[in-house]
Tab-separated table of C-alpha atoms and ligand atoms in Angstrom:
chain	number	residue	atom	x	y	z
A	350	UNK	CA	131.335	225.605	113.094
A	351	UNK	CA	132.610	227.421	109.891
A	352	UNK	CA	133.592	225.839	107.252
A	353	UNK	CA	137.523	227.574	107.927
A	354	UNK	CA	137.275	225.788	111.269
A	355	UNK	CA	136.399	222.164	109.432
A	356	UNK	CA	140.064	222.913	107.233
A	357	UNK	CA	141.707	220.722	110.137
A	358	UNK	CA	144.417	218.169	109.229
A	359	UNK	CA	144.480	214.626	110.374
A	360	UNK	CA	147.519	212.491	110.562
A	361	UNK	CA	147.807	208.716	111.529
A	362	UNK	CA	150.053	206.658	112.623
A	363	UNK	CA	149.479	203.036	114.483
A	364	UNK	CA	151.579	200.537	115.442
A	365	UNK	CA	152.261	197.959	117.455
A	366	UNK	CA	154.471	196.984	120.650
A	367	UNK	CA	156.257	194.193	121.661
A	368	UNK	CA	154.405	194.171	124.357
A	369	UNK	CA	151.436	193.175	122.121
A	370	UNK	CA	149.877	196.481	124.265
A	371	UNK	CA	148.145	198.315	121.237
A	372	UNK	CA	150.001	201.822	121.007
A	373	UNK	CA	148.630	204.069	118.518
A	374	UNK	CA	148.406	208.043	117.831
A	375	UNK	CA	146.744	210.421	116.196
A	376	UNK	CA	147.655	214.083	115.334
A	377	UNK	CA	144.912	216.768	114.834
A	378	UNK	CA	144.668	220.278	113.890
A	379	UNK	CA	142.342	222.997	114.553
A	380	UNK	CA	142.156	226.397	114.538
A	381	UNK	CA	141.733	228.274	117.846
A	382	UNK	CA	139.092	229.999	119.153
A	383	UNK	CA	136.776	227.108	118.407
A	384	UNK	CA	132.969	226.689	120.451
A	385	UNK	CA	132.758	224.270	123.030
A	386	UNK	CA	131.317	221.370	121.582
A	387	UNK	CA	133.564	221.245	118.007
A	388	UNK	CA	134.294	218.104	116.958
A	389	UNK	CA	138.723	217.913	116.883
A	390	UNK	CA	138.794	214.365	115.106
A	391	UNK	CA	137.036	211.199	115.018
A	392	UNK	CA	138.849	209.252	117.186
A	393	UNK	CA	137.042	205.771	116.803
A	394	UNK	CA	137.813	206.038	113.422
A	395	UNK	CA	141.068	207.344	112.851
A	396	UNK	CA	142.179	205.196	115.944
A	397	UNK	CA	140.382	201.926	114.039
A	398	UNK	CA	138.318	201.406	117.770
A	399	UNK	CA	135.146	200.398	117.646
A	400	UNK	CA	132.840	203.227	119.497
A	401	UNK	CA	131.350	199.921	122.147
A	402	UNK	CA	135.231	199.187	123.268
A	403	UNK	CA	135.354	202.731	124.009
A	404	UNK	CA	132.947	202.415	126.601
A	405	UNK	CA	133.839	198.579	127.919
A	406	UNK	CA	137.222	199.601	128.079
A	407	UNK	CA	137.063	202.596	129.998
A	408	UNK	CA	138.300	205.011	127.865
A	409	UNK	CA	140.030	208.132	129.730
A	410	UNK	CA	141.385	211.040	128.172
A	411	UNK	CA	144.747	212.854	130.104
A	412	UNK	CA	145.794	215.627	129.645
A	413	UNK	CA	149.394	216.854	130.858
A	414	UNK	CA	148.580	220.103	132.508
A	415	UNK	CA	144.694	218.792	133.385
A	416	UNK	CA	143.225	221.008	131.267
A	417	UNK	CA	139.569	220.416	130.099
A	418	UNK	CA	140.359	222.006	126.365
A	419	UNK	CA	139.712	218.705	124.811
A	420	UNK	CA	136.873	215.881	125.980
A	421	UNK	CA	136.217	212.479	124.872
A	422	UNK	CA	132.418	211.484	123.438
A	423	UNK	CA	132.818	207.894	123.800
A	424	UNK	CA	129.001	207.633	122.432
A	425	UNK	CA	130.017	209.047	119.934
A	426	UNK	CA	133.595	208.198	119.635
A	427	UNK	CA	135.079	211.687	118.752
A	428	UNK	CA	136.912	214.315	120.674
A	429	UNK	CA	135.124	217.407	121.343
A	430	UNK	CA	136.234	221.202	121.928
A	431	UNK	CA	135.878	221.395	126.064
A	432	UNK	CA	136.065	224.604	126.395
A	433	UNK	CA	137.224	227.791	124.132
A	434	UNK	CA	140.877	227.601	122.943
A	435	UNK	CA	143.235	230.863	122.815
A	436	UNK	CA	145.895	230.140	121.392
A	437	UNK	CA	147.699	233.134	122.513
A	438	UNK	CA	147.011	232.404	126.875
A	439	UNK	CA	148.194	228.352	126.393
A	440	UNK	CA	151.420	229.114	123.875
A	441	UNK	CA	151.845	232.820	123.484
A	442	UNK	CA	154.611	233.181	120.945
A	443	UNK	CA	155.583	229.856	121.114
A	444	UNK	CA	155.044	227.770	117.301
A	445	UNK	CA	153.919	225.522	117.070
A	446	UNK	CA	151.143	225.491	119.335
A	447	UNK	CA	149.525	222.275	120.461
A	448	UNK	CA	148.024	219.997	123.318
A	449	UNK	CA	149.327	216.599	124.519
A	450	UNK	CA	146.984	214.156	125.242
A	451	UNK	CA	146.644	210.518	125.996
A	452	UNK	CA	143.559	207.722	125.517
A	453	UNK	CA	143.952	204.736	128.120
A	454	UNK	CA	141.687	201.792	127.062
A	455	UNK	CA	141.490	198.788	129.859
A	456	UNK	CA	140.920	195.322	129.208
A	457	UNK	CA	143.427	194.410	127.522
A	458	UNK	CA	145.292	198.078	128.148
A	459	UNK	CA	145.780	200.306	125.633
A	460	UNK	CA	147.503	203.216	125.097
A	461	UNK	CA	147.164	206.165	122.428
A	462	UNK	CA	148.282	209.269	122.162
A	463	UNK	CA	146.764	212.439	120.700
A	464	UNK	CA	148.297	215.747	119.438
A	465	UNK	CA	146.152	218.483	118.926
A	466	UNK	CA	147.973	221.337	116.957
A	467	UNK	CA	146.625	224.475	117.696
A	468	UNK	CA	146.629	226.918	114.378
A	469	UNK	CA	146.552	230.640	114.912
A	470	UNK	CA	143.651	232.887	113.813
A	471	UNK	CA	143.935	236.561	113.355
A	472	UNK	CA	141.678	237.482	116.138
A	473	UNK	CA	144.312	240.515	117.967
A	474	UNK	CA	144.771	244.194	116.309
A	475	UNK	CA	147.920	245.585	117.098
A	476	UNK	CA	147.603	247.526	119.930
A	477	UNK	CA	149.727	250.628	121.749
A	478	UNK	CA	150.010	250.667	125.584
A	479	UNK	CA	148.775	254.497	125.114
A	480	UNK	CA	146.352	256.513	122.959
A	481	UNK	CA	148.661	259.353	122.511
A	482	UNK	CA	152.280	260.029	122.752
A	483	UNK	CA	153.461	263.643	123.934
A	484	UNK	CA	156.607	265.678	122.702
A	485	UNK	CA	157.933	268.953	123.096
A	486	UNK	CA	159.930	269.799	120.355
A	487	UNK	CA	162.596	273.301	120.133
A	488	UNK	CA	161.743	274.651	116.565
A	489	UNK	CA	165.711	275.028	116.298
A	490	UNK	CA	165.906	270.861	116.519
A	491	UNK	CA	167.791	269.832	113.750
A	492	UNK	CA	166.626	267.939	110.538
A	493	UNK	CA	167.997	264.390	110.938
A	494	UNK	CA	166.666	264.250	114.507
A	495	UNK	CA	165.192	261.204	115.303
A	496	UNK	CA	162.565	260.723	117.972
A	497	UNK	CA	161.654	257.058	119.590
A	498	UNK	CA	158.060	255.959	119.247
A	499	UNK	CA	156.732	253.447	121.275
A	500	UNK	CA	156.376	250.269	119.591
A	501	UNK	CA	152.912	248.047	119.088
A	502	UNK	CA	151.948	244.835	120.530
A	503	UNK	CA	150.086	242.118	118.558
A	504	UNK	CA	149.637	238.961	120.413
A	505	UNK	CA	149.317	237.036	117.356
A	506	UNK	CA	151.989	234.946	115.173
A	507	UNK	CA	153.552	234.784	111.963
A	508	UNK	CA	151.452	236.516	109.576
A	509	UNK	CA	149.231	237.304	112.019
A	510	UNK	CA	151.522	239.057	113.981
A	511	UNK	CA	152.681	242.939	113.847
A	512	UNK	CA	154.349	243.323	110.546
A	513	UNK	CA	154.292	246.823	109.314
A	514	UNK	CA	154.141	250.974	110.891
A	515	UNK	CA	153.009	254.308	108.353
A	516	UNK	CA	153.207	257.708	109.875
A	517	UNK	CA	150.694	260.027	108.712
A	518	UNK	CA	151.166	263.321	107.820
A	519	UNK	CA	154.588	263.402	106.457
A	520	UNK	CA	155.334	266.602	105.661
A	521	UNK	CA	157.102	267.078	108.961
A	522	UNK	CA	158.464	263.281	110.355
A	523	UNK	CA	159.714	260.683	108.232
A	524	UNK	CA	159.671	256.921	109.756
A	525	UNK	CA	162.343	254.980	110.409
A	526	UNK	CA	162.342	251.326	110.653
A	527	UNK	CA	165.334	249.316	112.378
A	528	UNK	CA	165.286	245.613	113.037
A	529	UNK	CA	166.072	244.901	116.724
A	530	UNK	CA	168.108	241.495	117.965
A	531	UNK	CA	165.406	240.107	119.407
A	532	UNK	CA	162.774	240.710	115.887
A	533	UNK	CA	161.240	243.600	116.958
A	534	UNK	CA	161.424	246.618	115.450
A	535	UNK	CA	162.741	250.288	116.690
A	536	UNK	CA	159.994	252.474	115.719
A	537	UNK	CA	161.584	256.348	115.010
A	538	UNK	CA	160.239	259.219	113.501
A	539	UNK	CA	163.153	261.649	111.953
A	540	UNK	CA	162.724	265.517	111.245
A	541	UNK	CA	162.719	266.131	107.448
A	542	UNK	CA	162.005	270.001	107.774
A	543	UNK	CA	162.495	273.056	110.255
A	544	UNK	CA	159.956	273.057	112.399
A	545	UNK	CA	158.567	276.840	112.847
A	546	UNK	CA	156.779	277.571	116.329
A	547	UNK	CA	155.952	281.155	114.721
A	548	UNK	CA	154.109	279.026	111.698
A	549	UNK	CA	152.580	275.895	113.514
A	550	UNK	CA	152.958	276.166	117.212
A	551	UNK	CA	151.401	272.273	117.480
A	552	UNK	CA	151.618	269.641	115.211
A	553	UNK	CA	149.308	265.761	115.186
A	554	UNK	CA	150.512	262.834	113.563
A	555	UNK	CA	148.771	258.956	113.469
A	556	UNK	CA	151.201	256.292	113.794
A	557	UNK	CA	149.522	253.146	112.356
A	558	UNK	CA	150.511	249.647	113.187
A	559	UNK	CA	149.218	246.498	110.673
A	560	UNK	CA	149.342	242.879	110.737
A	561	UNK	CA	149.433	240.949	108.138
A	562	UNK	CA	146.389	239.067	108.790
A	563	UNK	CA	143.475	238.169	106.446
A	564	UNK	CA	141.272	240.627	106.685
A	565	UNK	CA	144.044	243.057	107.846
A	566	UNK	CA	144.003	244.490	111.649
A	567	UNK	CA	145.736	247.508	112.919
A	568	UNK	CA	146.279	249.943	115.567
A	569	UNK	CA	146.767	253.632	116.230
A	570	UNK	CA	148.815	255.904	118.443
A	571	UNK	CA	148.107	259.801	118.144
A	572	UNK	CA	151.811	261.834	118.153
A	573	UNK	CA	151.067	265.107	119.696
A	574	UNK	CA	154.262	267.360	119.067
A	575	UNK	CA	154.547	270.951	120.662
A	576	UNK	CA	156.631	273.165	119.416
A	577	UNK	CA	158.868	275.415	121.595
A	578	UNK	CA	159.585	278.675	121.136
A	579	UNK	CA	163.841	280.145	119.748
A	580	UNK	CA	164.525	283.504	119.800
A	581	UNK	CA	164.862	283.637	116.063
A	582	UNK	CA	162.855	287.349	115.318
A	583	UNK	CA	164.012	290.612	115.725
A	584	UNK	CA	161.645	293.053	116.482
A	585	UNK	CA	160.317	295.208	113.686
A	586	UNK	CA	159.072	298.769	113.698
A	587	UNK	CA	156.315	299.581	111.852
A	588	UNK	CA	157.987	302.270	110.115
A	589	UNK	CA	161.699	302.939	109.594
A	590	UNK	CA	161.001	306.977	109.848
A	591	UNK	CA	157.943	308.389	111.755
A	592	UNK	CA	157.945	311.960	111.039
A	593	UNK	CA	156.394	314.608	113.638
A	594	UNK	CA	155.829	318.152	114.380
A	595	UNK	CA	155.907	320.094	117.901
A	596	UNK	CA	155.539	323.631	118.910
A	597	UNK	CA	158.638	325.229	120.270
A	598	UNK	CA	156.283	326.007	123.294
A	599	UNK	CA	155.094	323.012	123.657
A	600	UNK	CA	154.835	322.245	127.645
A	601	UNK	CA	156.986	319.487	129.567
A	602	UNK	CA	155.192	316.144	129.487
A	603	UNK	CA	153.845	316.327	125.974
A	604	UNK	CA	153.204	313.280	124.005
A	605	UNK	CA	155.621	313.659	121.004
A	606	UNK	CA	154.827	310.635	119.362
A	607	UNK	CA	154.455	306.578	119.986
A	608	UNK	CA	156.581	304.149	118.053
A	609	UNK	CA	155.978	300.398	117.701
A	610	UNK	CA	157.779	297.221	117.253
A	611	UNK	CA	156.536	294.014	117.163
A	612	UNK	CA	158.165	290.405	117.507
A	613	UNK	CA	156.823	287.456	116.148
A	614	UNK	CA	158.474	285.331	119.108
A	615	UNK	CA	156.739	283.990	121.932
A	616	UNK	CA	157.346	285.091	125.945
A	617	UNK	CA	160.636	286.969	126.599
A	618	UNK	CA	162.015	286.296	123.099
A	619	UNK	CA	158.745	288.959	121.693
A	620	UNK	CA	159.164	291.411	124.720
A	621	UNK	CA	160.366	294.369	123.324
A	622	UNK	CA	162.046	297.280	125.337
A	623	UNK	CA	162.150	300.714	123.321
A	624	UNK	CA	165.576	302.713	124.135
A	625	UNK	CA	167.096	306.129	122.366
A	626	UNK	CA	170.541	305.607	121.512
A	627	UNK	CA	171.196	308.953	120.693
A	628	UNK	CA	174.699	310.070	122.449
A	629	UNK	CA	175.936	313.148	121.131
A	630	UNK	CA	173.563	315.568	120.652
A	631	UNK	CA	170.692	317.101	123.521
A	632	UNK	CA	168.129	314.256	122.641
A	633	UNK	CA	168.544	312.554	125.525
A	634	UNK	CA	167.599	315.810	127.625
A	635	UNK	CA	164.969	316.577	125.629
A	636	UNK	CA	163.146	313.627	125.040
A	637	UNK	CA	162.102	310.386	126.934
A	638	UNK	CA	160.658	307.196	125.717
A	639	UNK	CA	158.579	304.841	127.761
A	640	UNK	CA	160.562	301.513	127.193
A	641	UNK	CA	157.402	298.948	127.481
A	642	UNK	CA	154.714	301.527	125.209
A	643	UNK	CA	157.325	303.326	123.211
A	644	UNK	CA	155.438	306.820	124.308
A	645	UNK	CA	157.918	309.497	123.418
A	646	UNK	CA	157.431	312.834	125.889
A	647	UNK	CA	159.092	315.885	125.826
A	648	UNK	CA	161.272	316.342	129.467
A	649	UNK	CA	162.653	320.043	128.076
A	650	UNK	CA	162.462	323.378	126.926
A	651	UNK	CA	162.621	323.453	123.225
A	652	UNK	CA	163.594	326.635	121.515
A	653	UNK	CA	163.259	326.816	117.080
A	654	UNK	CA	166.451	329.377	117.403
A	655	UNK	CA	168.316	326.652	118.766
A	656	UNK	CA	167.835	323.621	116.694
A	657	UNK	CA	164.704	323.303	114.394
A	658	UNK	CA	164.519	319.563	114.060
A	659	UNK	CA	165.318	316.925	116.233
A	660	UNK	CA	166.519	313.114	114.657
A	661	UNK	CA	165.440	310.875	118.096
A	662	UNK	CA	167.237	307.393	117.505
A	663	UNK	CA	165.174	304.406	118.778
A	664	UNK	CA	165.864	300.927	119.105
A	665	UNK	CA	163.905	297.571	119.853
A	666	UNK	CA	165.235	294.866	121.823
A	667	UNK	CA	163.884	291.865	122.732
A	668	UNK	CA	164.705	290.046	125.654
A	669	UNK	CA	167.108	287.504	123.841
A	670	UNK	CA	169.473	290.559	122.360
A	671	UNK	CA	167.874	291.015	118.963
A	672	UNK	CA	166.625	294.483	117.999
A	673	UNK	CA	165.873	296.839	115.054
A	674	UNK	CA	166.006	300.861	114.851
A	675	UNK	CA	164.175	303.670	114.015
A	676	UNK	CA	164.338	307.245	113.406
A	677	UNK	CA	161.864	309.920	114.531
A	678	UNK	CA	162.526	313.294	113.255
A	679	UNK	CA	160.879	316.067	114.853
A	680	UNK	CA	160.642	319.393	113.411
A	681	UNK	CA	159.909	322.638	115.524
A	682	UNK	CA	157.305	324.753	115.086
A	683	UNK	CA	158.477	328.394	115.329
A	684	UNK	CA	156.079	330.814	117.089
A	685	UNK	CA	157.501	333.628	116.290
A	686	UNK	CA	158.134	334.524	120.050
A	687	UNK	CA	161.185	336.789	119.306
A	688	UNK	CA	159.777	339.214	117.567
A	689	UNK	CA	158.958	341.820	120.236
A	690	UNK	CA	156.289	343.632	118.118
A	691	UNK	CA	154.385	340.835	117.958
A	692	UNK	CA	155.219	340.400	121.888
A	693	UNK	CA	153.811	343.507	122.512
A	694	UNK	CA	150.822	342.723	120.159
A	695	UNK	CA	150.267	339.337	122.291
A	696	UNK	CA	150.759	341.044	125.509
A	697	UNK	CA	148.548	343.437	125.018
A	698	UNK	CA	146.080	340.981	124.457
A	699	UNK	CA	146.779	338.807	127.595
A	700	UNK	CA	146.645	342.152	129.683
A	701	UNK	CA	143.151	342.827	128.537
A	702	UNK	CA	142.253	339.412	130.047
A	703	UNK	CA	144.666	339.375	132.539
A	704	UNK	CA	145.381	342.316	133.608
A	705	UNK	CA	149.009	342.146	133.763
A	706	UNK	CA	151.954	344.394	132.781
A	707	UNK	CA	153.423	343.864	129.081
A	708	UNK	CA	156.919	343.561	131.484
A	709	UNK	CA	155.309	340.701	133.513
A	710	UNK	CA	154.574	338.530	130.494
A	711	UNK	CA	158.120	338.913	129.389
A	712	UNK	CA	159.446	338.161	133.036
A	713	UNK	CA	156.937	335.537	133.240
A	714	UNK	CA	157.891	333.932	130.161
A	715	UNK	CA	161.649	333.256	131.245
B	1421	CA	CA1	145.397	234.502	117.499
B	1422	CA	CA1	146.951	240.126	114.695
B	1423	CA	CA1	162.456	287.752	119.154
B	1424	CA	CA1	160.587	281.781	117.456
């Protein structure tokens, strides 16, 4: 027995009936959780019976709901710990705690009665029903939003009992206390910042629960918070002007250029579609764009004496509407091909390996 369970209380009180029956009682107190074979109280003593009436007269102990908590040593004349006392499975929150008993002597009868207060001990941590507690959260969620926790459970009482929560980090989540009707508390955790998917995508907090017990017990609840995903980027190209040269003979099907975007969003909100917006002049005749790679081809017959640079507008769009533009200016590459000197010249040289008329390669050429 330690010497906290020996701090027990006794209180007296005897007196006498008109019926000259000797009524007495005798109020204990212990703390729970006691071994089975504690001494509660000296009852021989305190009672002022001497420990050989105990025994001639029969003594019984009752109990009012039978239970075997407390026994009587009448060799020794005390009252004994029966069996292991919680405090929290024979009164739960119920204060005070304590078992009714009564000592029947016969010969001449008597008739005591016992209380045995039952003190609380610290002996329950808070405790959450789960280990962690899931939210999704939109990264547009407002600060001032408040999110309900679950609340602890501590079996104990008064001091002993839940008094306190922390939320660790809190960078993100504030807590919020409220007193409920009924004592408990309503446990919330309130934004204090924008959450940003494209920053943290998942965030972990610890919600702590204390008593107030000596030493002090607690519990823990992990918050795991996913952030979802707003269509809150525009797509950016990697350059505002991408600058490129072709050769007026350059062959349908030729890779111009490629032009690139990218979104920081996740899913449809970061798909980007490549478009050219061009509408008045022959861009869209000339040139195509592959909307997913942004692969510009040429679809057309370019000709330098025509036009001798080409400003292709391109836009970005994601799938939520947001976009951003560039400009890809292409500049033809004269080869010289109306010059008929120089035709002749060339011909020439494609007859020797050819063997075709100077007439067929301008026929062919149209
Ligand atoms: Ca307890
Ligand atoms: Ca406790
Ligand atoms: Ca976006
Ligand atoms: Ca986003």
């Amino acid at each position: 027995m330690s010497g906290r369970t020996m701090r027990w209380q006794v209180l007296l009180f005897v007196s006498v009936s008109s019926l000259s029956t000797v009524v007495g009682q005798v109020a204990y107190s212990i703390p729970e959780e006691m071994s089975k074979g504690s001494v509660v109280g000296n009852i021989a003593q305190d009672l002022g019976i001497n420990v050989k009436r105990l025994k001639s007269g029969k003594a019984r102990i009752y109990t009012e709901d039978n239970g075997k908590y407390v026994e009587l040593n009448k060799d020794r004349g005390v009252l004994l710990v029966g069996e292991r006392i919680d405090r929290e499975t024979l009164c739960g929150q119920t204060t005070p705690c304590a078992l009714h008993l009564q000592i029947t002597l016969e010969d001449p009868i008597e008739f005591y009665t016992v209380t045995v207060e039952i003190n609380d001990i610290n002996d329950n941590a808070p405790s959450f029903k789960k280990d962690e507690i899931k939210f999704r959260i939109s990264e547009s969620a407002v600060t001032g939003a408040k999110f309900v926790l679950e609340r602890a459970m501590d079996p104990d009482v008064g001091v002993n009992g839940l008094q306190s929560y922390s939320l660790q980090p809190t960078d993100s989540f504030n807590l919020k206390l409220q007193n409920q009707q009924d004592g408990s508390k309503k446990v919330e955790m309130v934004l204090q910042k924008h959450l940003d998917r494209e920053a943290q995508q998942h965030l972990s907090l610890i919600l702590t629960a204390v008593d107030g017990g000596e030493p002090q017990l607690s519990g823990t609840v992990r918050i795991e918070i996913s952030v979802l995903d707003v269509n809150d980027n525009a797509p950016v190209f990697t350059q505002e002007v991408y600058k490129v040269t072709i050769m007026e003979n350059a062959a349908k099907g030729t890779v111009v250029t490629s032009v690139s975007a990218s979104d920081a969003d996740h899913g449809s909100n970061g798909r980007i579609k490549y478009s050219i917006t061009n509408s008045l002049d022959q861009a869209h005749a000339l040139f195509q764009i592959n909307e997913e790679s942004g692969e510009i081809k040429l679809i057309g017959n370019i000709d330098y004496e025509n036009a001798r640079n080409y400003h292709i507008n391109i836009r970005a769009s994601d799938d939520g509407g947001l976009t951003d533009s560039c400009k890809v200016i292409v500049e033809v590459v004269d080869i010289n091909d109306n010059k008929p000197t120089i035709n002749i010249i060339m011909a020439a040289f494609v007859n020797a390996e050819k063997c075709t008329s100077p007439l067929d390669f301008h026929t062919g050429r149209q």
